[in-house]
XYZ file of C-alpha atoms in Angstrom:
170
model
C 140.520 178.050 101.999
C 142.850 175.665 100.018
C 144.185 176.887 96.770
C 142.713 176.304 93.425
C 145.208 176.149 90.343
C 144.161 176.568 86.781
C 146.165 175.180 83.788
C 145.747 176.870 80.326
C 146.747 174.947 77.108
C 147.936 176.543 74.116
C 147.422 174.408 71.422
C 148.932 175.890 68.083
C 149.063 174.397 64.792
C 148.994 175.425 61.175
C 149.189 173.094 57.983
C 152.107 173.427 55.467
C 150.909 175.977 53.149
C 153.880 175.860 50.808
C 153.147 174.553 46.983
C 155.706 171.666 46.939
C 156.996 172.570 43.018
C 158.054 176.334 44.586
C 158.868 175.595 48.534
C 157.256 178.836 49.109
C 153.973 180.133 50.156
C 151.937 181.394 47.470
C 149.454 184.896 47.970
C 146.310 184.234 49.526
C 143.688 186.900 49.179
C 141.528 185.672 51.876
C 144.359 186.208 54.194
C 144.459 190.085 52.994
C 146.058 192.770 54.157
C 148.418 189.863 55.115
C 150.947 187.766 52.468
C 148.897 184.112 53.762
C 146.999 182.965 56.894
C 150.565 181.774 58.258
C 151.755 185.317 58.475
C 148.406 187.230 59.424
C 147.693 184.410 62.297
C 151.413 185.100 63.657
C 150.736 188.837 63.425
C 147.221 188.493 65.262
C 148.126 185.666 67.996
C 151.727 184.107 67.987
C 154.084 187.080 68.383
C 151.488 188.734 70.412
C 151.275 185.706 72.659
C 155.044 186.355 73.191
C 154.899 189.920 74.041
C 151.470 190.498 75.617
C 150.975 193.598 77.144
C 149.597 194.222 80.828
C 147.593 197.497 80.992
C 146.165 199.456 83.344
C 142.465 200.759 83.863
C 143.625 203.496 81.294
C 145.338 201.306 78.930
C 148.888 202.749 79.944
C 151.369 199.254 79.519
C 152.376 198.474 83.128
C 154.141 195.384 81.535
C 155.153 192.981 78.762
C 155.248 189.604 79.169
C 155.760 186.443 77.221
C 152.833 184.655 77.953
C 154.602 181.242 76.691
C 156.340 181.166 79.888
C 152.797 181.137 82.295
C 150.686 178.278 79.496
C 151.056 174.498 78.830
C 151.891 174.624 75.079
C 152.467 173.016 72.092
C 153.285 173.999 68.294
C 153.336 171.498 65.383
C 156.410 170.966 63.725
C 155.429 172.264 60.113
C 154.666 175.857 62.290
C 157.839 175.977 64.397
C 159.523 175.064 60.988
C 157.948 178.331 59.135
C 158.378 180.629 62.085
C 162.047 179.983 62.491
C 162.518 181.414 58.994
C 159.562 183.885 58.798
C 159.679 185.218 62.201
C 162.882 184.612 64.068
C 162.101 186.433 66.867
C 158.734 185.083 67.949
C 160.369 181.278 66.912
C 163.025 182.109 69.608
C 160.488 184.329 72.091
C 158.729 180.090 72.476
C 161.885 178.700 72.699
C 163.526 180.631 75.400
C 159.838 180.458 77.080
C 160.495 176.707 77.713
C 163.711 177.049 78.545
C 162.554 179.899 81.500
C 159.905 177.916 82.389
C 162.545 174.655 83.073
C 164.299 176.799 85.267
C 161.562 177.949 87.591
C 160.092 174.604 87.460
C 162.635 172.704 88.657
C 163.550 171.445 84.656
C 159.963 171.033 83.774
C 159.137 173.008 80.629
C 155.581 173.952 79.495
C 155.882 172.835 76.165
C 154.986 169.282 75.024
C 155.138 167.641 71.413
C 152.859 167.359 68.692
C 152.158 164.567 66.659
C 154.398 165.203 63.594
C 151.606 166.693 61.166
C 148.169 166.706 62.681
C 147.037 163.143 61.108
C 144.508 161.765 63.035
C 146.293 158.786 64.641
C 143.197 156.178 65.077
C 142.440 156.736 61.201
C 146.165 155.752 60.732
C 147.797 152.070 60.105
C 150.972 151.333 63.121
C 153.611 152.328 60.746
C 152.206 155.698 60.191
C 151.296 155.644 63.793
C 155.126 154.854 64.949
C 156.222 157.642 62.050
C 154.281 160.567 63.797
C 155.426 159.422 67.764
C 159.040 159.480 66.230
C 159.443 162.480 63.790
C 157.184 164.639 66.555
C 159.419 163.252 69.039
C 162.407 164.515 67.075
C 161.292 167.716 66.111
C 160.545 168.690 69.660
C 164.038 167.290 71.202
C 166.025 169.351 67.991
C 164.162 172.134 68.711
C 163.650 172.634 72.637
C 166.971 170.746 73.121
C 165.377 168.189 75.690
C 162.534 165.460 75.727
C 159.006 166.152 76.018
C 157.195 165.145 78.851
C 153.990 164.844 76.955
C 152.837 164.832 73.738
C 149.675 166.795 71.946
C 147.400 164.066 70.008
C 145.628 165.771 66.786
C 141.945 166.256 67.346
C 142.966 164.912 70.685
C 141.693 161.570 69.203
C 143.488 158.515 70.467
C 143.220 154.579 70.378
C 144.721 152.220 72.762
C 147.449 151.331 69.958
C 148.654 155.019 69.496
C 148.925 155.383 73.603
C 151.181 151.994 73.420
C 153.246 153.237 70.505
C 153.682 156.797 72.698
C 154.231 154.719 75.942
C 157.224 152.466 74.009
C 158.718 155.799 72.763
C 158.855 157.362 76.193
């Protein structure tokens, strides 16, 4: 029997929710009992994502693992920024993920780039396009400390135009 191999991508994103006059996120009652959606959707998937238990038929926890380090991944910028601040622990729980996963894989990492802010690219004009490769580019490489080896397209829409722009930008 040969072997089968399944990849799993984690593909995690939220929009700046900060009002630009305060640099801070403002209540949001929708996201009750929680401050905003930021901080209830890190509560109900990100930091459990990084400490996920393994139970047993009885529900006793045989383990805790980071799942980061088993998934393909990728986090926008504008969320990495607000979880270094809000939630230091799970920020650094994704980092050291990639960095565990480069070392068992031979310096491969699981987690790729983002786009810098989710705009659709083939809706966008080539300087925007070029803007988005770079600044996601730079993000990544500031915050993982290497270069991606791929690169998570919002929407996953693409033209040929945005693949030439990623291909000249490595």
């Amino acid at each position: 029997m040969s072997e089968r191999y399944l990849c799993v991508h984690g593909h995690f994103y939220q929009p700046p929710r900060q009002n630009p006059w305060l640099e801070e996120i403002e209540t949001e009652e929708s996201a009750a009992p929680f401050h905003d959606w930021n901080a209830r959707i890190n509560a109900e998937c990100y930091a459990p994502n990084a400490a996920a238990r393994i139970v047993d038929g009885e529900g006793r926890i045989l383990d805790i693992q980071n799942t980061y380090t088993h998934i393909s991944f990728n986090f926008g910028p504008t969320l990495l920024s607000w979880l270094e601040h809000a939630d230091s622990r799970t920020y650094r729980l994704i980092i050291d993920a990639d960095r565990a996963s480069r070392a068992r894989r031979d310096g491969h990492g699981n987690a790729i780039a983002q786009a810098y802010n989710h705009l659709i690219m083939p809706l966008a004009n080539r300087r925007d396009k070029v803007t988005q490769v770079l600044w996601g580019l730079r993000d990544f490489q500031a915050r993982f400390g290497r270069d991606p080896e791929g690169m998570w397209l919002p929407e996953t829409a693409v033209d040929l135009e945005t693949l030439d722009i990623m291909a000249a930008h490595g």
